[in-house]
Amino acid sequence: MNKHLSNGILRKYSQSTTNNIPKISSTLILSRLPVITTELSKFEKLFYKYQEELWRRLMWTFPKWFYFNQGTLAELRYKQLNKGSMSYDPKILYPRGIPDLKQGRDRRFRQYIKAPKPYKEIDELSQEQIKEIEEQKLKNNGEELINKDDLTRKIIPNQRVTKADLNKDDKSLERRLERTLYLIIKVNDSWILPTFENEKNSTSLHELAESGLYKIGGDKINYYNVSRIPCHVKESNNNKEYFIKSHILSGIYEPQDKKNDYKWLTKEELKTYLPNFNEIEHLFSEV
Amino acid sequence: MNSRHFIRQFSQTTTNLKTGYSTVLPVHHLVKVEKAKLKPCYSEVVIPSDDIRSNKFKPTEIDQDRVQDHYYNTLESDLLLKFYEHDSKTIPGLKKREWGTDSPFKVFRKGKRKPKGSAIETQDIIPINYQNIPKLNSIVINSYNKNALERPWMNICTRLQLATITNKKPKILYNKSNILPWKVRRGKECGAKVELFDREMNQFITTLTEIVLPRLRAFEGIKLTSGDTNGNITFGLNADDILLFPEIENFQELYPNLNGMDITFKTSARTDQQAKTLLSSYGFPFYKPVKNSG
């Protein structure tokens, strides 16, 4: 009986060595992190504005005497821009309450300081100057002439919406700057996250993912592997699919085989492309 | 002896000579009550300072905090994966020991014996899970000014310097002991310090990693040997480096007496290694100092 049992176990082991070697593959979750801050909702904007105004009321009075020495040209320019508030007169009735004046500032409210600017705002320009700028714009294909070497130029932030967004270019890394993008590729007419099978018995999962990525996407990718530990495993039949998380830092993904299509998509967009999205939904970022 | 009989106590209703006692525990005289605050005219004072009705209220959420957003959107989940170890267990720290009973002198000895191999107790190192991902708690900026010992007015410069950089009122440091060769005397002003939290902390990180540190030519990074073994990392900036802070850079003639400062990152990590990984994810470089041989 005992002999029989041990034989049975032995057979089981021998089976596993011949047929049941699990097929290990490594799936790469390659993401491009958000480049800009998220767009705030209207409520959030109002909340922050309200809180900021409350905070600004507590601000210290600007120490003019510290930054501008008396009798200097700088002080004169400052005085021309910043006219002091009215003095308090007890005979006058103040509808908004008695002013709390200290150092020429009403301490009930925030203080606005005007600093001399090396450029002029649109409302400060004369009509002739505005005409000149518009003529220049027409000559320059509708774009304003900006001398980028000029350090005193007005700082204008870039657009949150890029050209890739306007062209609906799924293959650009410059689309949806406020969201995390994930790489998917098209294999045999179905969209998947890049998966690499362990053919050469690689030593580790992340190395397998790395060599696979360079093979399909070229070596112009500078990426950061978050950890050697996989963040998810999908087991089916005899396959074990390990998910390796990494971020693309710079460079571009160039498909080595021209037939292979690829896309950079956000979490919501992935839903329509990946068939097993519900199983791996938690691996993708909401932002 | 006689006078004692006439002392009336809280637990007694009548003089000491009579029998009988109160069943109510005499708690009322243990609790200090500031009666002034209970008056209706002082009701505003009793409101806690984080309540918007309080006159001490200072708003903290004043704008979008992109450093904090980055931590919650990206770093937190990455650090969890980075520090995750299969089947890891708590590594107990060194704790104080019992004296034992093998000697009659040890039996009634007060207190406990110091831990084996260390003068102080050390923390347990708990495996990282979703509840204890390392996080930056605060930044302490400490500026010790030894020149202020002889010329007390110089401490004003140090306090002003910290206040301009951090937008917070610094606390004054005082000497604790008398060391005459260094002119250190107990109670003398010797510098200032500021502790930054939340938005102010994140603002300071942005200034350091994006404006100040990239422009320091000799700066290689924070030393890898830095750390107090409990997950707090410190590095120093000298007086010349402080000129690069944007608040001071354009008004250099107003700050003739700048002083170097030590910046300590207080993290919730239990080991220095984890704390350094956290800081490097915020964009602080680290380097291995080369030992001088011979």
Short mmCIF file of N, CA and C in Angstrom, two decimals, chain A residues 33-35 37-40 47-56 58 60 66-69 160 180 224-231 243-245 247 285 287, chain B residues 52 55-66 69-70 73-74 77-79 81-86 160 163-164 167-169 199-200 247 251 254-255 277:
data_model
loop_
_atom_site.label_atom_id
_atom_site.label_comp_id
_atom_site.label_asym_id
_atom_site.label_seq_id
_atom_site.Cartn_x
_atom_site.Cartn_y
_atom_site.Cartn_z
N LEU A 33 3.92 59.56 -16.87
CA LEU A 33 3.32 60.22 -15.72
C LEU A 33 2.74 61.58 -16.12
N PRO A 34 1.79 62.11 -15.34
CA PRO A 34 1.24 63.43 -15.66
C PRO A 34 2.34 64.50 -15.68
N VAL A 35 2.24 65.41 -16.64
CA VAL A 35 3.25 66.46 -16.77
C VAL A 35 2.79 67.73 -16.06
N THR A 37 -0.47 69.83 -13.64
CA THR A 37 -1.45 69.58 -12.58
C THR A 37 -2.83 69.31 -13.18
N THR A 38 -3.67 68.66 -12.39
CA THR A 38 -5.02 68.37 -12.88
C THR A 38 -5.86 69.64 -12.94
N GLU A 39 -6.80 69.64 -13.86
CA GLU A 39 -7.71 70.78 -13.98
C GLU A 39 -8.67 70.75 -12.79
N LEU A 40 -8.84 71.89 -12.12
CA LEU A 40 -9.72 71.92 -10.96
C LEU A 40 -11.16 72.13 -11.39
N PHE A 47 -13.36 77.39 -3.86
CA PHE A 47 -12.93 77.08 -2.49
C PHE A 47 -11.53 77.61 -2.23
N TYR A 48 -10.61 77.31 -3.16
CA TYR A 48 -9.24 77.77 -2.99
C TYR A 48 -9.16 79.29 -3.00
N LYS A 49 -9.98 79.93 -3.85
CA LYS A 49 -9.94 81.38 -3.93
C LYS A 49 -10.40 82.00 -2.61
N TYR A 50 -11.48 81.43 -2.06
CA TYR A 50 -12.01 81.93 -0.79
C TYR A 50 -10.99 81.78 0.33
N GLN A 51 -10.38 80.57 0.40
CA GLN A 51 -9.40 80.31 1.45
C GLN A 51 -8.17 81.20 1.30
N GLU A 52 -7.78 81.42 0.04
CA GLU A 52 -6.60 82.24 -0.20
C GLU A 52 -6.85 83.69 0.22
N GLU A 53 -8.05 84.19 -0.07
CA GLU A 53 -8.37 85.56 0.32
C GLU A 53 -8.35 85.71 1.84
N LEU A 54 -8.87 84.69 2.54
CA LEU A 54 -8.84 84.71 4.01
C LEU A 54 -7.39 84.74 4.50
N TRP A 55 -6.58 83.94 3.83
CA TRP A 55 -5.17 83.84 4.22
C TRP A 55 -4.44 85.15 3.96
N ARG A 56 -4.73 85.77 2.82
CA ARG A 56 -4.04 87.02 2.45
C ARG A 56 -4.36 88.15 3.42
N LEU A 58 -4.34 87.94 6.46
CA LEU A 58 -3.44 87.82 7.62
C LEU A 58 -2.02 88.26 7.27
N TRP A 60 1.47 90.08 6.47
CA TRP A 60 2.15 91.20 7.08
C TRP A 60 2.17 92.36 6.09
N PHE A 66 12.26 98.61 4.34
CA PHE A 66 13.36 97.66 4.26
C PHE A 66 13.86 97.50 2.83
N TYR A 67 12.91 97.42 1.89
CA TYR A 67 13.30 97.17 0.50
C TYR A 67 13.68 98.44 -0.25
N PHE A 68 13.11 99.59 0.15
CA PHE A 68 13.40 100.83 -0.58
C PHE A 68 13.95 101.87 0.40
N ASN A 69 15.21 102.21 0.22
CA ASN A 69 15.81 103.24 1.08
C ASN A 69 15.22 104.60 0.75
N ARG A 160 -2.45 74.32 -21.93
CA ARG A 160 -2.66 72.99 -21.34
C ARG A 160 -3.04 71.98 -22.42
N THR A 180 -2.21 60.19 -16.68
CA THR A 180 -1.21 59.15 -16.89
C THR A 180 -1.59 58.37 -18.15
N TYR A 224 12.16 53.97 -16.38
CA TYR A 224 12.49 53.69 -14.98
C TYR A 224 11.64 52.53 -14.51
N ASN A 225 12.30 51.45 -14.11
CA ASN A 225 11.58 50.29 -13.61
C ASN A 225 11.31 50.49 -12.12
N VAL A 226 10.04 50.49 -11.73
CA VAL A 226 9.69 50.82 -10.35
C VAL A 226 10.22 49.78 -9.37
N SER A 227 10.01 48.51 -9.68
CA SER A 227 10.44 47.49 -8.75
C SER A 227 10.65 46.18 -9.50
N ARG A 228 11.48 45.30 -8.91
CA ARG A 228 11.65 43.98 -9.51
C ARG A 228 10.45 43.10 -9.19
N ILE A 229 9.71 43.50 -8.19
CA ILE A 229 8.55 42.71 -7.78
C ILE A 229 7.37 43.03 -8.69
N PRO A 230 6.71 42.01 -9.25
CA PRO A 230 5.55 42.31 -10.09
C PRO A 230 4.39 42.84 -9.27
N CYS A 231 3.54 43.66 -9.89
CA CYS A 231 2.44 44.24 -9.14
C CYS A 231 1.16 43.43 -9.29
N PHE A 243 2.94 41.12 -14.03
CA PHE A 243 2.86 42.51 -14.50
C PHE A 243 3.98 43.33 -13.86
N ILE A 244 4.78 43.93 -14.70
CA ILE A 244 5.90 44.74 -14.23
C ILE A 244 5.59 46.21 -14.51
N LYS A 245 5.78 47.05 -13.46
CA LYS A 245 5.40 48.45 -13.57
C LYS A 245 6.62 49.32 -13.89
N HIS A 247 7.95 53.42 -15.70
CA HIS A 247 7.57 54.73 -16.25
C HIS A 247 8.53 55.12 -17.37
N SER A 285 -3.90 54.26 -12.99
CA SER A 285 -4.11 55.45 -12.16
C SER A 285 -5.37 56.20 -12.59
N VAL A 287 -5.70 59.35 -12.14
CA VAL A 287 -5.28 60.69 -12.58
C VAL A 287 -4.34 60.58 -13.77
N ILE B 52 -13.25 78.08 11.80
CA ILE B 52 -13.22 79.33 11.03
C ILE B 52 -13.76 80.51 11.84
N ASN B 55 -10.70 83.62 16.19
CA ASN B 55 -9.87 84.73 15.70
C ASN B 55 -8.43 84.31 15.44
N LYS B 56 -8.09 83.05 15.82
CA LYS B 56 -6.75 82.54 15.53
C LYS B 56 -6.71 81.74 14.23
N PHE B 57 -7.86 81.62 13.56
CA PHE B 57 -7.95 80.74 12.40
C PHE B 57 -7.00 81.18 11.28
N LYS B 58 -6.23 80.21 10.77
CA LYS B 58 -5.36 80.48 9.62
C LYS B 58 -5.63 79.42 8.57
N PRO B 59 -6.11 79.82 7.39
CA PRO B 59 -6.42 78.81 6.36
C PRO B 59 -5.17 78.06 5.92
N THR B 60 -5.30 76.76 5.72
CA THR B 60 -4.15 75.97 5.27
C THR B 60 -4.29 75.54 3.81
N GLU B 61 -5.50 75.26 3.37
CA GLU B 61 -5.67 74.82 1.97
C GLU B 61 -5.94 76.03 1.11
N ILE B 62 -4.87 76.67 0.68
CA ILE B 62 -5.05 77.94 -0.03
C ILE B 62 -4.88 77.81 -1.53
N ASP B 63 -4.28 76.74 -2.00
CA ASP B 63 -4.16 76.55 -3.44
C ASP B 63 -3.87 75.08 -3.75
N GLN B 64 -3.81 74.81 -5.05
CA GLN B 64 -3.51 73.45 -5.48
C GLN B 64 -2.05 73.13 -5.16
N ASP B 65 -1.81 71.98 -4.55
CA ASP B 65 -0.46 71.63 -4.15
C ASP B 65 0.06 70.52 -5.06
N ARG B 66 0.93 70.89 -6.01
CA ARG B 66 1.29 69.89 -7.02
C ARG B 66 2.25 68.83 -6.49
N ASP B 69 0.01 66.40 -4.75
CA ASP B 69 -0.71 65.65 -5.79
C ASP B 69 0.18 64.56 -6.37
N HIS B 70 1.44 64.93 -6.64
CA HIS B 70 2.38 63.97 -7.22
C HIS B 70 2.59 62.80 -6.27
N ASN B 73 -0.73 60.71 -6.31
CA ASN B 73 -1.07 60.10 -7.60
C ASN B 73 -0.06 59.05 -8.04
N THR B 74 1.21 59.30 -7.74
CA THR B 74 2.24 58.44 -8.33
C THR B 74 3.15 57.79 -7.29
N SER B 77 1.89 54.76 -4.58
CA SER B 77 1.74 53.38 -5.06
C SER B 77 3.09 52.80 -5.51
N ASP B 78 3.95 53.67 -6.07
CA ASP B 78 5.27 53.18 -6.49
C ASP B 78 6.11 52.75 -5.30
N LEU B 79 6.06 53.55 -4.23
CA LEU B 79 6.86 53.22 -3.04
C LEU B 79 6.36 51.94 -2.39
N LEU B 81 5.10 49.39 -3.91
CA LEU B 81 5.62 48.27 -4.71
C LEU B 81 7.12 48.11 -4.49
N LYS B 82 7.80 49.24 -4.40
CA LYS B 82 9.26 49.24 -4.24
C LYS B 82 9.66 48.57 -2.92
N PHE B 83 8.95 48.86 -1.85
CA PHE B 83 9.33 48.36 -0.52
C PHE B 83 8.68 47.03 -0.18
N TYR B 84 7.83 46.52 -1.07
CA TYR B 84 7.11 45.29 -0.73
C TYR B 84 8.06 44.11 -0.72
N GLU B 85 7.95 43.29 0.31
CA GLU B 85 8.75 42.07 0.37
C GLU B 85 7.83 40.92 0.70
N HIS B 86 8.02 39.79 -0.03
CA HIS B 86 7.18 38.63 0.24
C HIS B 86 7.53 38.03 1.60
N LEU B 160 15.67 86.87 10.27
CA LEU B 160 15.10 87.51 9.09
C LEU B 160 15.32 86.63 7.85
N ALA B 163 12.95 83.75 7.96
CA ALA B 163 11.57 84.20 7.74
C ALA B 163 11.33 84.54 6.26
N THR B 164 12.32 85.15 5.61
CA THR B 164 12.15 85.51 4.19
C THR B 164 12.08 84.26 3.32
N ASN B 167 8.67 82.11 4.86
CA ASN B 167 7.39 82.80 5.14
C ASN B 167 6.78 82.34 6.45
N LYS B 168 7.61 82.10 7.43
CA LYS B 168 7.13 81.68 8.73
C LYS B 168 8.01 82.31 9.81
N LYS B 169 7.40 82.63 10.96
CA LYS B 169 8.18 83.27 12.03
C LYS B 169 9.07 82.24 12.72
N ARG B 199 1.76 72.58 2.92
CA ARG B 199 2.00 73.41 1.74
C ARG B 199 3.31 74.17 1.80
N GLU B 200 3.61 74.70 2.98
CA GLU B 200 4.86 75.44 3.14
C GLU B 200 6.06 74.53 2.90
N GLU B 247 14.25 84.58 -2.98
CA GLU B 247 13.81 85.68 -2.14
C GLU B 247 14.97 86.58 -1.74
N PHE B 251 18.09 90.78 -3.64
CA PHE B 251 18.29 91.82 -2.62
C PHE B 251 19.51 91.49 -1.78
N LEU B 254 20.82 93.66 1.04
CA LEU B 254 20.03 93.77 2.27
C LEU B 254 20.37 92.67 3.28
N TYR B 255 21.10 91.66 2.82
CA TYR B 255 21.44 90.54 3.71
C TYR B 255 22.96 90.40 3.79
N THR B 277 15.20 56.71 -0.26
CA THR B 277 14.43 56.39 -1.47
C THR B 277 13.29 57.38 -1.64
#
